[in-house]
CSV table of C-alpha atoms in Angstrom, one decimal:
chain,number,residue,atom,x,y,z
A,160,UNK,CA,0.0,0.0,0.0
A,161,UNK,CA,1.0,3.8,-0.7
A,162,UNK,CA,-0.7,6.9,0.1
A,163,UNK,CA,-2.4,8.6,0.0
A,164,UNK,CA,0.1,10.9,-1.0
A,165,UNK,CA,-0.3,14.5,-3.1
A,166,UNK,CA,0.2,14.2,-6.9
A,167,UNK,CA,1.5,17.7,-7.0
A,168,UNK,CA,4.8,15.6,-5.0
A,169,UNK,CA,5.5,13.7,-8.0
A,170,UNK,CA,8.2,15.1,-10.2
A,171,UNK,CA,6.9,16.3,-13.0
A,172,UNK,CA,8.3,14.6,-16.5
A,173,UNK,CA,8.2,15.4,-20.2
A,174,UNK,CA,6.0,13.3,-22.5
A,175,UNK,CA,8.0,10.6,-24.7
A,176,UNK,CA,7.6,13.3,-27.6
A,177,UNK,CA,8.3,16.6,-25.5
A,178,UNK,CA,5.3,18.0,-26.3
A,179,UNK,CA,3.8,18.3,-22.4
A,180,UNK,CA,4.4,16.8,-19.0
A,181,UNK,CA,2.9,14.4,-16.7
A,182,UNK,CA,3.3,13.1,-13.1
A,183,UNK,CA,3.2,9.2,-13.2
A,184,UNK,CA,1.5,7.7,-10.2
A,185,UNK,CA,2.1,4.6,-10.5
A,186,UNK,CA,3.2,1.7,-12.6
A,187,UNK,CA,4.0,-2.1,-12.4
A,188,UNK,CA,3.8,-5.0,-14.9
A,189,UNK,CA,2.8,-4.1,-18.4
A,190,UNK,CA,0.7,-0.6,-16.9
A,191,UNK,CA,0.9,3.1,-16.0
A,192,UNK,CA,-1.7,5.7,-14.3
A,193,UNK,CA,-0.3,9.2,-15.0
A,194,UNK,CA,-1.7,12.8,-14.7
A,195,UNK,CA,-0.8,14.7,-17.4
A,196,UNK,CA,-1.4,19.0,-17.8
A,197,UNK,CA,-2.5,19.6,-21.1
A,198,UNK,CA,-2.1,23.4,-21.7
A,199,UNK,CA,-2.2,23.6,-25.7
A,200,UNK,CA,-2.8,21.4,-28.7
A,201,UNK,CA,-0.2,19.0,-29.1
A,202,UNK,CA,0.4,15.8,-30.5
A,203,UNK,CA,0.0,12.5,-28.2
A,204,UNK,CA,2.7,10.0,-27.2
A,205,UNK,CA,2.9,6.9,-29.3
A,206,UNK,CA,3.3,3.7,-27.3
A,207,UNK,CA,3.3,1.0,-29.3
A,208,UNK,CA,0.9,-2.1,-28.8
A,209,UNK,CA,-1.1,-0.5,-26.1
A,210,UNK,CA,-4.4,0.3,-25.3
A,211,UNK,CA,-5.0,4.0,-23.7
A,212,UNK,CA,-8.3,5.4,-21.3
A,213,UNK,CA,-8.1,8.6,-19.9
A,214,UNK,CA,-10.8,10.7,-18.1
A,215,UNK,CA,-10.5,14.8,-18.2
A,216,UNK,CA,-10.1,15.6,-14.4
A,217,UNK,CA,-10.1,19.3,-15.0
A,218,UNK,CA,-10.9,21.3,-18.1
A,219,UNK,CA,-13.1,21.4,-21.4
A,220,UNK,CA,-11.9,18.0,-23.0
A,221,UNK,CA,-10.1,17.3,-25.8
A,222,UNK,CA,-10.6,16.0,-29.2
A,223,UNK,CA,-8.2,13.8,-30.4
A,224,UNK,CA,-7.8,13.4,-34.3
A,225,UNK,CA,-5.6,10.8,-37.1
A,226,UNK,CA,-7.1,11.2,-40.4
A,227,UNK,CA,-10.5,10.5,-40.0
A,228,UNK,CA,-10.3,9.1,-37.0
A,229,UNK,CA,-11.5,10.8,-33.8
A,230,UNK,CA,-12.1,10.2,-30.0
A,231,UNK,CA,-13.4,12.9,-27.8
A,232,UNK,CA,-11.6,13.0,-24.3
A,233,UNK,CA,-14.5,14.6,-22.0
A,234,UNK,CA,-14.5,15.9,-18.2
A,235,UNK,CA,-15.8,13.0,-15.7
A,236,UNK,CA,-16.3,10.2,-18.7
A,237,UNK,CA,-13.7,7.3,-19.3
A,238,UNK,CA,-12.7,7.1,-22.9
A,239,UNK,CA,-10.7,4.1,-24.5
A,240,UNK,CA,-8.6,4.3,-27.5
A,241,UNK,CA,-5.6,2.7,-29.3
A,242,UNK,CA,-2.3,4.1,-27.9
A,243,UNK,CA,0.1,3.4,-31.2
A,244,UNK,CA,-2.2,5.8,-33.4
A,245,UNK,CA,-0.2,9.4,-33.7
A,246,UNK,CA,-3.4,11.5,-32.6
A,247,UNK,CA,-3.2,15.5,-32.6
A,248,UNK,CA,-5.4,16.7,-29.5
A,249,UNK,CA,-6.8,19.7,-29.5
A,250,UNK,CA,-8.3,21.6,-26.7
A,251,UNK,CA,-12.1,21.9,-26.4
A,252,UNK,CA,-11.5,24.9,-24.3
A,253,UNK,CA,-9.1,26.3,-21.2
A,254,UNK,CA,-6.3,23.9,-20.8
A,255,UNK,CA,-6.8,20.2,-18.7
A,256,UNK,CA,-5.8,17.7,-17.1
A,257,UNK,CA,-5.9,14.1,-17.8
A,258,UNK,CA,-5.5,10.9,-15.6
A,259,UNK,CA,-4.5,8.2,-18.2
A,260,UNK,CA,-4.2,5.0,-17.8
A,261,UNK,CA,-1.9,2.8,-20.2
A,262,UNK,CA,-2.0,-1.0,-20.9
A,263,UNK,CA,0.7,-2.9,-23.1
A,264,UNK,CA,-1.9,-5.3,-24.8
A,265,UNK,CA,-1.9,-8.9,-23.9
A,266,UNK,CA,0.1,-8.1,-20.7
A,267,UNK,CA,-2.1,-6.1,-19.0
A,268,UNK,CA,-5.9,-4.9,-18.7
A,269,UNK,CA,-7.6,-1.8,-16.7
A,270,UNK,CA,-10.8,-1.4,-15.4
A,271,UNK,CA,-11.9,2.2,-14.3
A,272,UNK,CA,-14.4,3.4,-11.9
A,273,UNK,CA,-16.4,6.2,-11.6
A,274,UNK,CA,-18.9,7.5,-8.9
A,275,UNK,CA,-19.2,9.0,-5.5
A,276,UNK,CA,-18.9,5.6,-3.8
A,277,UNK,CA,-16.8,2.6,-5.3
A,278,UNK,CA,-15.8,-0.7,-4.0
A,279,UNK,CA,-13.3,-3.0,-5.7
A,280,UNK,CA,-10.9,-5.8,-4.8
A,281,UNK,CA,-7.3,-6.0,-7.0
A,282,UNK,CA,-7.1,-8.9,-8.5
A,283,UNK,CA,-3.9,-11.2,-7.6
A,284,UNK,CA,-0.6,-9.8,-9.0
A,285,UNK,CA,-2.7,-6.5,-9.7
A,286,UNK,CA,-3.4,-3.3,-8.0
A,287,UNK,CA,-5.8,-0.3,-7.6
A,288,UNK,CA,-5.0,3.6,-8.2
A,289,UNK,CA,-7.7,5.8,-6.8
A,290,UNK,CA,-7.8,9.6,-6.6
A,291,UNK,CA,-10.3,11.9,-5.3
A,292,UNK,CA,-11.8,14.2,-7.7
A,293,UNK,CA,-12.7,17.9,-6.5
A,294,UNK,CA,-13.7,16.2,-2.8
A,295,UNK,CA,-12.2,14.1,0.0
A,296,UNK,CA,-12.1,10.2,0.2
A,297,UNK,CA,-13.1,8.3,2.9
A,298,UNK,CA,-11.5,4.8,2.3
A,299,UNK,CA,-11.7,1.3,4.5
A,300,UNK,CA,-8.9,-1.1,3.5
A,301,UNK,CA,-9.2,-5.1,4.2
A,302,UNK,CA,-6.9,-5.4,6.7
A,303,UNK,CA,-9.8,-2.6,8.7
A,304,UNK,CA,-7.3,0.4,8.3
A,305,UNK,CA,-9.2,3.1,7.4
A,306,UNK,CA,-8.7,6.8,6.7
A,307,UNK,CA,-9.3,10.0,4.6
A,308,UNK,CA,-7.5,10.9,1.5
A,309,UNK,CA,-7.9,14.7,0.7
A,310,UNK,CA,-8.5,16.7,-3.2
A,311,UNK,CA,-5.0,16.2,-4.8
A,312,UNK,CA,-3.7,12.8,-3.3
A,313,UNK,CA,-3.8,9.2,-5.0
A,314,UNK,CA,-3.5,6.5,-3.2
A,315,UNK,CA,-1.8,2.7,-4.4
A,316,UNK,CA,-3.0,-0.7,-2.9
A,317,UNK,CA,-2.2,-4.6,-4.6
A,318,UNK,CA,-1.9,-7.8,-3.2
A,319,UNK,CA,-5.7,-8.4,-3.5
A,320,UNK,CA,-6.4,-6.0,-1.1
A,321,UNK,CA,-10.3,-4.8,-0.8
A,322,UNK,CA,-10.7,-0.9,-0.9
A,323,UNK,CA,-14.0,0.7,-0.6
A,324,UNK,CA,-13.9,4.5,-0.9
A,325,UNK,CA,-16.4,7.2,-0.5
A,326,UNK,CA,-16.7,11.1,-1.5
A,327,UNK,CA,-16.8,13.7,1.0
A,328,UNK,CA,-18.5,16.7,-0.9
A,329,UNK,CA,-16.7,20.1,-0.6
A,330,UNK,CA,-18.7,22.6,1.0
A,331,UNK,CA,-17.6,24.9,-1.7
A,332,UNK,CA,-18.3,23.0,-4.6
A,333,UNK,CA,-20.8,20.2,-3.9
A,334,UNK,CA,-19.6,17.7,-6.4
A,335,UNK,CA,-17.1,15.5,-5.3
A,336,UNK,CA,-16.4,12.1,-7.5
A,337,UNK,CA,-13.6,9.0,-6.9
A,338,UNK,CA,-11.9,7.5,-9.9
A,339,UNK,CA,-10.6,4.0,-8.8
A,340,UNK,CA,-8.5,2.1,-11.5
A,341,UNK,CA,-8.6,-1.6,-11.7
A,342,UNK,CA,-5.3,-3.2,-13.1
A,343,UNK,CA,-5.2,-6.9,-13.9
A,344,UNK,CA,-2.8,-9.2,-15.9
A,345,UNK,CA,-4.5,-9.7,-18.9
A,346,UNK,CA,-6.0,-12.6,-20.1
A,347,UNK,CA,-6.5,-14.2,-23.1
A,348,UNK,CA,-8.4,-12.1,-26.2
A,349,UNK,CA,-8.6,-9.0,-23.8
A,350,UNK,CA,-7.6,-5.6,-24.9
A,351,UNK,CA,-7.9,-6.0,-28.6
A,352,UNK,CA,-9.1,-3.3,-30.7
């Protein structure tokens, strides 16, 4: 287990192709959860046979474009797209930030979360990433520890450890939302495009 600790602690790194940064939060076997700012339009990373989500944390959204292809990256809403395709983003609006989640195919598989309460269990040889969106986290662990993670922390657990989490609304804001990532070996046929 690690955290919670703030994401704003993480060096910040430049993407593979210079074109932004990101703070990675954590990685292991075949995966990576990062943050990444996005302040202009830019091209994407390439990372060859993978399979990219990413949900807009803060921001408009971004529209990401290769030829005719297209996939609209939106604020609170878990989109899934091939990571070896050399998309352009562009911004939707005011700059953002994106919490993206990176598979190598046939290694490794990701399941992502959204809501004010969420409950899951990593898998053996697997672990979970969650981060409180614009609120606190109350979270319970297995083992009964238990504790609050506040706005701008992640927190890591594996081993098959059980992790239920809970918003704590902001009295400034109201909305308050968890994003818990799921990372699994992969198994067989998974992760295809």
């Amino acid at each position: 287990m690690k955290g919670p600790f703030p994401i704003h602690s993480i060096p910040s790194q430049p993407w593979k192709n210079q074109a932004g940064t990101t703070r990675q939060i954590a990685s292991g076997q075949g995966w990576r959860v990062s943050v990444a700012a996005v302040g202009a339009d830019a091209p994407f990373s390439v990372f060859r046979n993978t399979r990219r989500q990413s949900i807009v944390i803060e921001g408009d959204g971004i529209q990401l474009r290769c030829g005719d292809r297209s996939v609209e990256l939106l604020p609170h809403v878990v989109s899934g797209y091939a990571g070896d395709i050399e998309w352009q983003g562009h911004l939707r609006g005011r700059p953002a930030t994106v919490l993206n989640v990176i598979c190598e195919k046939d290694v490794a598989e990701a399941e992502i979360f959204v809501g004010r309460a969420v409950e899951v269990c990593a898998d053996r040889q697997g672990a979970i990433v969650a981060l409180p969106i614009c609120c606190s986290m109350s979270y319970v662990l297995e083992s009964g520890e238990a504790g609050v993670a506040s706005r701008g922390t992640a927190f890591v657990c594996d081993d098959r450890e059980f992790m239920a989490c809970h918003a704590v609304a902001e009295w400034t804001t109201g909305i308050g939302y968890i994003i818990a990532v799921r990372l699994t070996p992969a198994t067989n046929g998974a992760q295809g495009d």
